[in-house]
Amino acid sequence: MLKWLWLSLLALVLDQGSKLAIAGSMKLYESIPIMPFFKLTYVHNTGAAFSFLSEAGGWQRWFFAGLALMISVVIAVWLTRLKKHETLLAVALALVLGGAVGNLIDRLAYGYVIDFLDVYYESWHWPAFNIADSAITLGVVLMLAESFGLVHPKEPDL
């Protein structure tokens, strides 16, 4: 179901475009309040999700880049093997692929991932994230919904 790669490309373009806009218009650690629970806050993440291993000394850059590359290849192959009726899974995989490639580009180009979406309540902050992270999260949620049978794909008539 390679016809869904346009969704990967859309996630990638939105991710990279937003990161370039943030990096080009904000200073590192600058915050711009948008809503009472949301700010744009420009940060660099050298680790994985929630800054996991961000202080590991540099090896994590290549580890996470290699992991993202392997996952991207597996997802691309998986997409080619899907049946026509597996639309939700194709959408989910396409979103994960676009997000993984978006963050991979950052790791290879800069050695860190640009994050800027900052959701908070009073003094509690969710770790900053980006469009790629959002695409990956949405893709995983859709995969879980599909795997738990919350959405039933229509089987083709034989």
JSON list of C-alpha atoms in Angstrom, two decimals, residues 9-114:
[
{"chain": "A", "resi": 9, "resn": "LEU", "atom": "CA", "xyz": [5.88, 12.88, 2.97]},
{"chain": "A", "resi": 10, "resn": "LEU", "atom": "CA", "xyz": [3.29, 15.30, 4.37]},
{"chain": "A", "resi": 11, "resn": "ALA", "atom": "CA", "xyz": [4.35, 14.52, 7.96]},
{"chain": "A", "resi": 12, "resn": "LEU", "atom": "CA", "xyz": [8.00, 14.93, 6.96]},
{"chain": "A", "resi": 13, "resn": "VAL", "atom": "CA", "xyz": [7.46, 18.27, 5.19]},
{"chain": "A", "resi": 14, "resn": "LEU", "atom": "CA", "xyz": [5.36, 19.69, 8.05]},
{"chain": "A", "resi": 15, "resn": "ASP", "atom": "CA", "xyz": [7.92, 18.48, 10.58]},
{"chain": "A", "resi": 16, "resn": "GLN", "atom": "CA", "xyz": [11.00, 19.79, 8.82]},
{"chain": "A", "resi": 17, "resn": "GLY", "atom": "CA", "xyz": [9.31, 23.05, 7.80]},
{"chain": "A", "resi": 18, "resn": "SER", "atom": "CA", "xyz": [8.17, 23.77, 11.35]},
{"chain": "A", "resi": 19, "resn": "LYS", "atom": "CA", "xyz": [11.60, 22.94, 12.79]},
{"chain": "A", "resi": 20, "resn": "LEU", "atom": "CA", "xyz": [13.33, 25.24, 10.30]},
{"chain": "A", "resi": 21, "resn": "ALA", "atom": "CA", "xyz": [10.86, 28.02, 11.11]},
{"chain": "A", "resi": 22, "resn": "ILE", "atom": "CA", "xyz": [11.41, 27.64, 14.85]},
{"chain": "A", "resi": 23, "resn": "ALA", "atom": "CA", "xyz": [15.21, 27.41, 14.58]},
{"chain": "A", "resi": 24, "resn": "GLY", "atom": "CA", "xyz": [15.27, 30.40, 12.24]},
{"chain": "A", "resi": 25, "resn": "SER", "atom": "CA", "xyz": [13.05, 32.67, 14.30]},
{"chain": "A", "resi": 26, "resn": "MET", "atom": "CA", "xyz": [13.67, 31.75, 17.94]},
{"chain": "A", "resi": 27, "resn": "LYS", "atom": "CA", "xyz": [16.67, 31.60, 20.24]},
{"chain": "A", "resi": 28, "resn": "LEU", "atom": "CA", "xyz": [17.48, 28.34, 22.00]},
{"chain": "A", "resi": 29, "resn": "TYR", "atom": "CA", "xyz": [15.29, 27.97, 25.14]},
{"chain": "A", "resi": 30, "resn": "GLU", "atom": "CA", "xyz": [13.12, 30.93, 24.13]},
{"chain": "A", "resi": 31, "resn": "SER", "atom": "CA", "xyz": [9.41, 30.47, 24.89]},
{"chain": "A", "resi": 32, "resn": "ILE", "atom": "CA", "xyz": [6.40, 32.11, 23.29]},
{"chain": "A", "resi": 33, "resn": "PRO", "atom": "CA", "xyz": [3.10, 31.68, 25.16]},
{"chain": "A", "resi": 34, "resn": "ILE", "atom": "CA", "xyz": [0.25, 30.70, 22.84]},
{"chain": "A", "resi": 35, "resn": "MET", "atom": "CA", "xyz": [-2.47, 29.50, 25.25]},
{"chain": "A", "resi": 36, "resn": "PRO", "atom": "CA", "xyz": [-2.73, 29.11, 29.04]},
{"chain": "A", "resi": 37, "resn": "PHE", "atom": "CA", "xyz": [-1.48, 25.51, 28.68]},
{"chain": "A", "resi": 38, "resn": "PHE", "atom": "CA", "xyz": [0.70, 25.69, 25.56]},
{"chain": "A", "resi": 39, "resn": "LYS", "atom": "CA", "xyz": [3.91, 27.48, 24.55]},
{"chain": "A", "resi": 40, "resn": "LEU", "atom": "CA", "xyz": [6.38, 27.27, 21.73]},
{"chain": "A", "resi": 41, "resn": "THR", "atom": "CA", "xyz": [9.69, 26.53, 23.46]},
{"chain": "A", "resi": 42, "resn": "TYR", "atom": "CA", "xyz": [12.77, 25.92, 21.32]},
{"chain": "A", "resi": 43, "resn": "VAL", "atom": "CA", "xyz": [14.97, 23.12, 22.70]},
{"chain": "A", "resi": 44, "resn": "HIS", "atom": "CA", "xyz": [17.49, 20.55, 21.43]},
{"chain": "A", "resi": 45, "resn": "ASN", "atom": "CA", "xyz": [16.96, 16.90, 22.40]},
{"chain": "A", "resi": 46, "resn": "THR", "atom": "CA", "xyz": [20.08, 14.74, 22.10]},
{"chain": "A", "resi": 47, "resn": "GLY", "atom": "CA", "xyz": [18.26, 11.74, 23.57]},
{"chain": "A", "resi": 48, "resn": "ALA", "atom": "CA", "xyz": [15.15, 9.81, 22.66]},
{"chain": "A", "resi": 49, "resn": "ALA", "atom": "CA", "xyz": [11.58, 10.30, 23.85]},
{"chain": "A", "resi": 50, "resn": "PHE", "atom": "CA", "xyz": [11.38, 12.40, 27.03]},
{"chain": "A", "resi": 51, "resn": "SER", "atom": "CA", "xyz": [15.12, 13.16, 26.61]},
{"chain": "A", "resi": 52, "resn": "PHE", "atom": "CA", "xyz": [15.97, 9.55, 27.54]},
{"chain": "A", "resi": 53, "resn": "LEU", "atom": "CA", "xyz": [19.79, 9.13, 27.39]},
{"chain": "A", "resi": 54, "resn": "SER", "atom": "CA", "xyz": [20.29, 12.81, 26.53]},
{"chain": "A", "resi": 55, "resn": "GLU", "atom": "CA", "xyz": [23.35, 12.96, 28.79]},
{"chain": "A", "resi": 56, "resn": "ALA", "atom": "CA", "xyz": [24.90, 9.72, 27.52]},
{"chain": "A", "resi": 57, "resn": "GLY", "atom": "CA", "xyz": [27.99, 11.28, 25.96]},
{"chain": "A", "resi": 58, "resn": "GLY", "atom": "CA", "xyz": [27.23, 11.29, 22.23]},
{"chain": "A", "resi": 59, "resn": "TRP", "atom": "CA", "xyz": [27.00, 7.62, 21.26]},
{"chain": "A", "resi": 60, "resn": "GLN", "atom": "CA", "xyz": [23.20, 7.81, 21.48]},
{"chain": "A", "resi": 61, "resn": "ARG", "atom": "CA", "xyz": [23.10, 10.01, 18.36]},
{"chain": "A", "resi": 62, "resn": "TRP", "atom": "CA", "xyz": [24.28, 7.14, 16.16]},
{"chain": "A", "resi": 63, "resn": "PHE", "atom": "CA", "xyz": [22.37, 4.51, 18.09]},
{"chain": "A", "resi": 64, "resn": "PHE", "atom": "CA", "xyz": [19.05, 6.32, 17.68]},
{"chain": "A", "resi": 65, "resn": "ALA", "atom": "CA", "xyz": [19.85, 7.24, 14.05]},
{"chain": "A", "resi": 66, "resn": "GLY", "atom": "CA", "xyz": [20.61, 3.59, 13.27]},
{"chain": "A", "resi": 67, "resn": "LEU", "atom": "CA", "xyz": [17.47, 2.46, 15.07]},
{"chain": "A", "resi": 68, "resn": "ALA", "atom": "CA", "xyz": [15.34, 4.98, 13.17]},
{"chain": "A", "resi": 69, "resn": "LEU", "atom": "CA", "xyz": [16.87, 3.85, 9.88]},
{"chain": "A", "resi": 70, "resn": "MET", "atom": "CA", "xyz": [16.19, 0.18, 10.61]},
{"chain": "A", "resi": 71, "resn": "ILE", "atom": "CA", "xyz": [12.62, 0.90, 11.74]},
{"chain": "A", "resi": 72, "resn": "SER", "atom": "CA", "xyz": [12.02, 2.99, 8.60]},
{"chain": "A", "resi": 73, "resn": "VAL", "atom": "CA", "xyz": [13.18, 0.14, 6.35]},
{"chain": "A", "resi": 74, "resn": "VAL", "atom": "CA", "xyz": [11.01, -2.39, 8.21]},
{"chain": "A", "resi": 75, "resn": "ILE", "atom": "CA", "xyz": [7.98, -0.10, 7.96]},
{"chain": "A", "resi": 76, "resn": "ALA", "atom": "CA", "xyz": [8.55, 0.55, 4.24]},
{"chain": "A", "resi": 77, "resn": "VAL", "atom": "CA", "xyz": [8.73, -3.20, 3.57]},
{"chain": "A", "resi": 78, "resn": "TRP", "atom": "CA", "xyz": [5.67, -3.77, 5.76]},
{"chain": "A", "resi": 79, "resn": "LEU", "atom": "CA", "xyz": [3.75, -1.16, 3.75]},
{"chain": "A", "resi": 80, "resn": "THR", "atom": "CA", "xyz": [4.54, -2.99, 0.52]},
{"chain": "A", "resi": 81, "resn": "ARG", "atom": "CA", "xyz": [3.07, -6.21, 1.93]},
{"chain": "A", "resi": 82, "resn": "LEU", "atom": "CA", "xyz": [-0.24, -4.83, 3.19]},
{"chain": "A", "resi": 83, "resn": "LYS", "atom": "CA", "xyz": [-3.49, -5.88, 1.58]},
{"chain": "A", "resi": 84, "resn": "LYS", "atom": "CA", "xyz": [-5.79, -3.30, 0.00]},
{"chain": "A", "resi": 85, "resn": "HIS", "atom": "CA", "xyz": [-8.32, -3.53, 2.83]},
{"chain": "A", "resi": 86, "resn": "GLU", "atom": "CA", "xyz": [-5.70, -2.74, 5.53]},
{"chain": "A", "resi": 87, "resn": "THR", "atom": "CA", "xyz": [-6.14, 0.99, 5.12]},
{"chain": "A", "resi": 88, "resn": "LEU", "atom": "CA", "xyz": [-5.96, 1.99, 8.80]},
{"chain": "A", "resi": 89, "resn": "LEU", "atom": "CA", "xyz": [-2.74, 0.07, 9.31]},
{"chain": "A", "resi": 90, "resn": "ALA", "atom": "CA", "xyz": [-1.29, 1.67, 6.17]},
{"chain": "A", "resi": 91, "resn": "VAL", "atom": "CA", "xyz": [-2.16, 5.15, 7.47]},
{"chain": "A", "resi": 92, "resn": "ALA", "atom": "CA", "xyz": [-0.66, 4.32, 10.87]},
{"chain": "A", "resi": 93, "resn": "LEU", "atom": "CA", "xyz": [2.57, 2.98, 9.37]},
{"chain": "A", "resi": 94, "resn": "ALA", "atom": "CA", "xyz": [2.85, 5.94, 6.99]},
{"chain": "A", "resi": 95, "resn": "LEU", "atom": "CA", "xyz": [2.60, 8.37, 9.92]},
{"chain": "A", "resi": 96, "resn": "VAL", "atom": "CA", "xyz": [5.21, 6.49, 11.95]},
{"chain": "A", "resi": 97, "resn": "LEU", "atom": "CA", "xyz": [7.50, 6.37, 8.92]},
{"chain": "A", "resi": 98, "resn": "GLY", "atom": "CA", "xyz": [7.20, 10.11, 8.25]},
{"chain": "A", "resi": 99, "resn": "GLY", "atom": "CA", "xyz": [7.89, 10.93, 11.90]},
{"chain": "A", "resi": 100, "resn": "ALA", "atom": "CA", "xyz": [10.84, 8.55, 12.15]},
{"chain": "A", "resi": 101, "resn": "VAL", "atom": "CA", "xyz": [12.45, 10.00, 9.04]},
{"chain": "A", "resi": 102, "resn": "GLY", "atom": "CA", "xyz": [11.83, 13.56, 10.27]},
{"chain": "A", "resi": 103, "resn": "ASN", "atom": "CA", "xyz": [13.67, 12.93, 13.52]},
{"chain": "A", "resi": 104, "resn": "LEU", "atom": "CA", "xyz": [16.35, 10.90, 11.71]},
{"chain": "A", "resi": 105, "resn": "ILE", "atom": "CA", "xyz": [17.13, 13.89, 9.49]},
{"chain": "A", "resi": 106, "resn": "ASP", "atom": "CA", "xyz": [17.64, 16.05, 12.60]},
{"chain": "A", "resi": 107, "resn": "ARG", "atom": "CA", "xyz": [19.94, 13.52, 14.25]},
{"chain": "A", "resi": 108, "resn": "LEU", "atom": "CA", "xyz": [22.08, 13.16, 11.16]},
{"chain": "A", "resi": 109, "resn": "ALA", "atom": "CA", "xyz": [22.17, 16.87, 10.31]},
{"chain": "A", "resi": 110, "resn": "TYR", "atom": "CA", "xyz": [22.54, 18.40, 13.78]},
{"chain": "A", "resi": 111, "resn": "GLY", "atom": "CA", "xyz": [23.23, 15.65, 16.30]},
{"chain": "A", "resi": 112, "resn": "TYR", "atom": "CA", "xyz": [19.98, 16.44, 18.12]},
{"chain": "A", "resi": 113, "resn": "VAL", "atom": "CA", "xyz": [16.25, 16.69, 17.45]},
{"chain": "A", "resi": 114, "resn": "ILE", "atom": "CA", "xyz": [14.58, 20.09, 17.43]}
]
